[in-house]
Amino acid sequence: MATFELPSEAATTTNTTTTTSATSDISDADADDDLSTLPLPQALSRTEFLAPNFNPHFYLTSLNPRSRHQTLEDLRTDLRQRSQQLNQELLDLVNSNYESFLDLGQSLRGGEEKVESVRVGGLGFEREVEQVRKQVEERRNELGGLLGERRGIRRDVQVGRALLEIHEALRELEERLGIVDVGGDEEDEEDEDEEDEEGSPEDVRLRRLERHVQRYILLRRQEGRVEKHPFLEAQQSRFAEVKKTLLLDLAAALRHAKAQRQDPERVLKIVKLYGQMDAEGEAVRILKAG
């Protein structure tokens, strides 16, 4: 026959302790799941969305719901609200700019006259600039012509000076050679020059003849440096007369030196003077003559 036994005191005590522990664990778990006891999550920062290198993936990864003390659904709701807010701000900005654009268009109505006035003023300024440009071009051409004329005059002055120097030097050489008449004062000056020189009369006359030949050669070089000029063409007869006189003086000096047969060096100097005047043939002819 079955019998019912009351639990012993020890068993009762053990069961009571076990029940109490289980109840305590359940209370602790409920306390952990109760979000009302957690701090409120921080609001999403607006500046994070404005960063130049904003990356949605990294940004969402950084938003850990557990570290924010926020459920995933609440985070989604927060992000959705922030997106709607940004869209509304963008729409307000577009509408504001569009209204400003419409106001600008209305304010520009009736400005055709002002635009036409500005256009006419611009055309007038363009015509004035063109007139100034033409005047500057004319002045530039005029200045270029004047500068060219100045260069021509300067060149003519230089040529004139060179021709005058040739004329004066040729005139002086003609006087010294006795081709043209000279005053007594110039003859006295030449005689004084001969008296101041040392040596025999033959040596003095030879040195004077050398100077005459050098002056003639210098005149020919000056003539070569001047461009072909009618004045020089007119002086060719004078040059020919001077050369003829010099050759006669050289011939006389060479015959005199040859006749003496005592100074071969003097004969050689006279032959060199013939060579400077490109008349070696005349010297050879005189030396070969009996």
Coordinates of C-alpha atoms in Angstrom, one line a residue:
M1 CA 0.0 0.0 0.0
A2 CA 1.4 3.4 -1.1
T3 CA 2.2 5.9 1.5
F4 CA 2.9 9.8 1.3
E5 CA 5.9 11.2 3.1
L6 CA 6.4 14.8 3.9
P7 CA 9.7 16.1 2.7
S8 CA 12.3 16.3 5.3
E9 CA 13.6 19.6 6.6
A10 CA 16.9 19.3 4.8
A11 CA 15.3 18.6 1.5
T12 CA 12.9 21.5 2.0
T13 CA 15.8 23.8 2.7
T14 CA 17.7 22.7 -0.3
N15 CA 14.8 23.2 -2.7
T16 CA 14.1 26.6 -1.2
T17 CA 17.8 27.7 -1.8
T18 CA 17.7 26.4 -5.4
T19 CA 14.4 28.3 -6.2
T20 CA 15.8 31.5 -4.7
S21 CA 19.0 31.3 -6.8
A22 CA 17.1 30.8 -10.0
T23 CA 14.8 33.7 -9.2
S24 CA 17.8 35.9 -8.6
D25 CA 19.4 35.0 -11.9
I26 CA 16.2 35.8 -13.8
S27 CA 16.0 39.2 -12.1
D28 CA 19.6 40.0 -13.1
A29 CA 18.9 39.1 -16.8
D30 CA 15.8 41.2 -16.8
A31 CA 17.8 44.1 -15.4
D32 CA 20.4 43.8 -18.2
D33 CA 17.7 43.8 -20.9
D34 CA 16.0 46.8 -19.5
L35 CA 17.2 49.7 -21.7
S36 CA 15.5 52.2 -19.6
T37 CA 18.3 52.0 -17.1
L38 CA 21.0 52.8 -19.8
P39 CA 22.2 56.4 -20.7
L40 CA 20.6 58.1 -23.7
P41 CA 22.5 57.8 -27.1
Q42 CA 24.3 60.8 -28.4
A43 CA 22.8 62.6 -31.4
L44 CA 24.4 62.0 -34.8
S45 CA 26.9 64.8 -35.5
R46 CA 26.1 66.9 -38.6
T47 CA 29.7 67.7 -39.3
E48 CA 30.5 64.0 -39.9
F49 CA 28.3 64.0 -42.9
L50 CA 30.0 67.1 -44.3
A51 CA 33.5 65.7 -44.3
P52 CA 35.1 65.7 -47.8
N53 CA 36.2 62.1 -47.4
F54 CA 32.8 60.9 -46.0
N55 CA 32.3 57.1 -46.6
P56 CA 28.9 55.6 -45.7
H57 CA 30.3 52.1 -45.1
F58 CA 32.9 53.2 -42.6
Y59 CA 30.5 55.6 -40.9
L60 CA 27.9 52.8 -40.4
T61 CA 30.6 50.5 -39.2
S62 CA 31.7 53.0 -36.5
L63 CA 28.1 53.3 -35.3
N64 CA 28.0 50.2 -32.9
P65 CA 24.5 50.1 -31.4
R66 CA 25.8 48.5 -28.2
S67 CA 28.5 51.1 -27.7
R68 CA 25.9 53.8 -28.3
H69 CA 23.4 52.1 -25.9
Q70 CA 20.9 52.0 -28.7
T71 CA 19.0 49.3 -30.5
L72 CA 19.6 48.7 -34.2
E73 CA 16.0 49.6 -35.0
D74 CA 16.4 52.9 -33.2
L75 CA 19.6 53.6 -35.1
R76 CA 17.8 53.0 -38.4
T77 CA 15.0 55.3 -37.3
D78 CA 17.6 58.0 -36.4
L79 CA 19.4 57.7 -39.7
R80 CA 16.1 57.7 -41.6
Q81 CA 15.0 60.9 -39.9
R82 CA 18.4 62.5 -40.6
S83 CA 18.1 61.6 -44.3
Q84 CA 14.6 63.1 -44.4
Q85 CA 15.8 66.2 -42.7
L86 CA 18.7 66.6 -45.2
N87 CA 16.3 66.1 -48.2
Q88 CA 14.0 68.8 -46.8
E89 CA 16.9 71.2 -46.4
L90 CA 18.0 70.5 -49.9
L91 CA 14.5 71.1 -51.2
D92 CA 14.2 74.4 -49.2
L93 CA 17.6 75.5 -50.7
V94 CA 16.5 74.8 -54.2
N95 CA 13.3 76.6 -53.7
S96 CA 15.0 79.6 -52.2
N97 CA 17.5 79.8 -55.1
Y98 CA 14.7 79.4 -57.6
E99 CA 12.7 82.2 -56.1
S100 CA 15.8 84.4 -56.2
F101 CA 16.3 83.5 -59.8
L102 CA 12.8 84.4 -60.6
D103 CA 13.2 87.7 -58.7
L104 CA 16.3 88.4 -60.7
G105 CA 14.5 87.8 -64.0
Q106 CA 11.7 90.1 -63.0
S107 CA 14.2 92.8 -62.0
L108 CA 15.9 92.5 -65.4
R109 CA 12.8 93.2 -67.3
G110 CA 12.8 96.5 -69.1
G111 CA 16.6 96.7 -69.2
E112 CA 16.9 96.5 -73.0
E113 CA 17.4 100.2 -73.2
K114 CA 20.3 100.0 -70.8
V115 CA 21.9 97.1 -72.7
E116 CA 21.5 99.0 -76.0
S117 CA 23.0 102.1 -74.4
V118 CA 26.0 100.1 -73.3
R119 CA 26.3 98.5 -76.7
V120 CA 26.3 101.8 -78.5
G121 CA 28.9 103.2 -76.0
G122 CA 31.1 100.2 -76.7
L123 CA 30.9 100.7 -80.5
G124 CA 31.8 104.4 -80.0
F125 CA 34.8 103.5 -77.9
E126 CA 35.8 100.9 -80.5
R127 CA 35.7 103.6 -83.2
E128 CA 37.8 106.0 -81.1
V129 CA 40.4 103.3 -80.4
E130 CA 40.6 102.6 -84.2
Q131 CA 41.1 106.3 -84.9
V132 CA 43.9 106.5 -82.3
R133 CA 45.5 103.3 -83.7
K134 CA 45.5 104.9 -87.2
Q135 CA 47.0 108.1 -85.9
V136 CA 49.7 106.1 -84.1
E137 CA 50.5 104.1 -87.3
E138 CA 50.7 107.3 -89.3
R139 CA 53.1 108.9 -86.8
R140 CA 55.2 105.7 -86.7
N141 CA 55.5 105.8 -90.5
E142 CA 56.3 109.5 -90.4
L143 CA 58.9 108.9 -87.7
G144 CA 60.4 106.1 -89.7
G145 CA 60.7 108.3 -92.8
L146 CA 62.3 111.1 -90.7
L147 CA 64.8 108.6 -89.2
G148 CA 65.7 107.3 -92.6
E149 CA 66.2 110.8 -93.9
R150 CA 68.4 111.6 -90.9
R151 CA 70.5 108.6 -91.6
G152 CA 70.8 109.6 -95.2
I153 CA 71.8 113.1 -94.3
R154 CA 74.4 111.8 -91.8
R155 CA 75.8 109.5 -94.4
D156 CA 76.0 112.4 -96.9
V157 CA 77.7 114.5 -94.3
Q158 CA 80.3 111.8 -93.7
V159 CA 80.9 111.4 -97.5
G160 CA 81.2 115.2 -97.9
R161 CA 83.8 115.4 -95.1
A162 CA 85.7 112.5 -96.7
L163 CA 85.6 114.2 -100.1
L164 CA 86.7 117.5 -98.6
E165 CA 89.7 115.9 -96.9
I166 CA 90.6 114.2 -100.2
H167 CA 90.4 117.5 -102.0
E168 CA 92.5 119.4 -99.5
A169 CA 95.1 116.7 -99.4
L170 CA 95.3 116.5 -103.2
R171 CA 95.5 120.3 -103.4
E172 CA 98.4 120.3 -100.9
L173 CA 100.2 117.6 -102.8
E174 CA 99.8 119.4 -106.1
E175 CA 101.3 122.5 -104.5
R176 CA 104.2 120.6 -103.1
L177 CA 104.9 119.0 -106.5
G178 CA 104.7 122.4 -108.3
I179 CA 101.6 121.4 -110.4
V180 CA 99.7 124.4 -109.2
D181 CA 101.0 127.9 -108.3
V182 CA 101.5 128.6 -104.6
G183 CA 102.3 131.7 -102.7
G184 CA 105.8 132.7 -101.6
D185 CA 105.0 131.9 -98.0
E186 CA 104.4 128.2 -98.7
E187 CA 107.6 128.0 -100.8
D188 CA 109.5 129.6 -97.9
E189 CA 108.0 127.0 -95.5
E190 CA 109.1 124.1 -97.7
D191 CA 112.6 125.6 -98.0
E192 CA 112.7 125.9 -94.2
D193 CA 111.7 122.2 -93.9
E194 CA 114.6 121.2 -96.2
E195 CA 117.1 123.4 -94.2
D196 CA 116.0 121.7 -90.9
E197 CA 116.7 118.2 -92.3
E198 CA 120.2 116.7 -92.0
G199 CA 122.2 115.1 -94.8
S200 CA 123.2 115.9 -98.3
P201 CA 120.8 117.7 -100.7
E202 CA 120.3 114.4 -102.6
D203 CA 119.2 112.7 -99.3
V204 CA 116.9 115.6 -98.4
R205 CA 115.2 115.5 -101.9
L206 CA 114.8 111.7 -101.7
R207 CA 113.1 111.9 -98.3
R208 CA 110.8 114.6 -99.6
L209 CA 110.0 112.4 -102.6
E210 CA 109.2 109.5 -100.2
R211 CA 106.8 111.7 -98.3
H212 CA 105.1 112.7 -101.6
V213 CA 104.7 109.1 -102.7
Q214 CA 103.3 108.2 -99.2
R215 CA 100.7 111.0 -99.4
Y216 CA 99.7 109.9 -102.9
I217 CA 99.2 106.3 -101.7
L218 CA 97.2 107.5 -98.7
L219 CA 95.0 109.6 -101.0
R220 CA 94.3 106.5 -103.1
R221 CA 93.3 104.5 -100.0
Q222 CA 91.0 107.3 -98.9
E223 CA 89.4 107.3 -102.3
G224 CA 88.8 103.6 -102.1
R225 CA 86.9 103.9 -98.8
V226 CA 84.4 106.4 -100.3
E227 CA 81.6 105.0 -102.5
K228 CA 81.6 105.9 -106.1
H229 CA 80.9 109.6 -106.3
P230 CA 80.8 112.1 -109.2
F231 CA 83.2 114.3 -107.4
L232 CA 85.9 111.6 -107.4
E233 CA 85.3 110.9 -111.0
A234 CA 86.0 114.5 -111.8
Q235 CA 89.2 114.4 -109.8
Q236 CA 90.8 111.5 -111.8
S237 CA 92.6 113.9 -114.1
R238 CA 94.2 115.5 -111.1
F239 CA 95.3 112.1 -109.7
A240 CA 96.7 111.2 -113.1
E241 CA 98.7 114.4 -113.2
V242 CA 100.1 113.9 -109.7
K243 CA 101.1 110.3 -110.5
K244 CA 102.8 111.5 -113.7
T245 CA 104.7 114.2 -111.8
L246 CA 105.8 111.7 -109.2
L247 CA 107.0 109.2 -111.8
L248 CA 109.0 112.0 -113.5
D249 CA 110.6 112.9 -110.2
L250 CA 111.4 109.3 -109.4
A251 CA 112.9 108.8 -112.9
A252 CA 115.1 111.9 -112.4
A253 CA 116.2 110.6 -109.0
L254 CA 116.9 107.1 -110.3
R255 CA 118.9 108.4 -113.2
H256 CA 120.9 110.6 -110.9
A257 CA 121.6 107.8 -108.5
K258 CA 122.5 105.4 -111.3
A259 CA 124.9 108.0 -112.8
Q260 CA 126.8 108.4 -109.6
R261 CA 127.3 104.6 -109.1
Q262 CA 128.3 105.2 -105.5
D263 CA 125.1 104.5 -103.5
P264 CA 123.3 101.3 -104.4
E265 CA 121.1 101.7 -101.3
R266 CA 119.6 104.9 -102.7
V267 CA 118.9 103.1 -106.0
L268 CA 117.1 100.3 -104.0
K269 CA 115.0 102.9 -102.1
I270 CA 113.9 104.5 -105.3
V271 CA 113.0 101.2 -106.9
K272 CA 110.8 100.4 -103.8
L273 CA 109.0 103.7 -104.3
Y274 CA 108.3 102.6 -107.9
G275 CA 106.9 99.4 -106.5
Q276 CA 104.6 101.2 -104.1
M277 CA 103.1 103.1 -107.1
D278 CA 102.7 99.9 -109.1
A279 CA 105.2 101.1 -111.7
E280 CA 108.1 98.6 -111.4
G281 CA 108.2 98.4 -115.1
E282 CA 109.3 102.0 -115.4
A283 CA 112.1 101.4 -112.9
V284 CA 113.3 98.4 -114.9
R285 CA 113.2 100.3 -118.1
I286 CA 115.3 103.2 -116.7
L287 CA 117.8 100.8 -115.2
K288 CA 118.2 98.9 -118.5
A289 CA 118.6 102.1 -120.5
G290 CA 122.2 103.0 -121.3

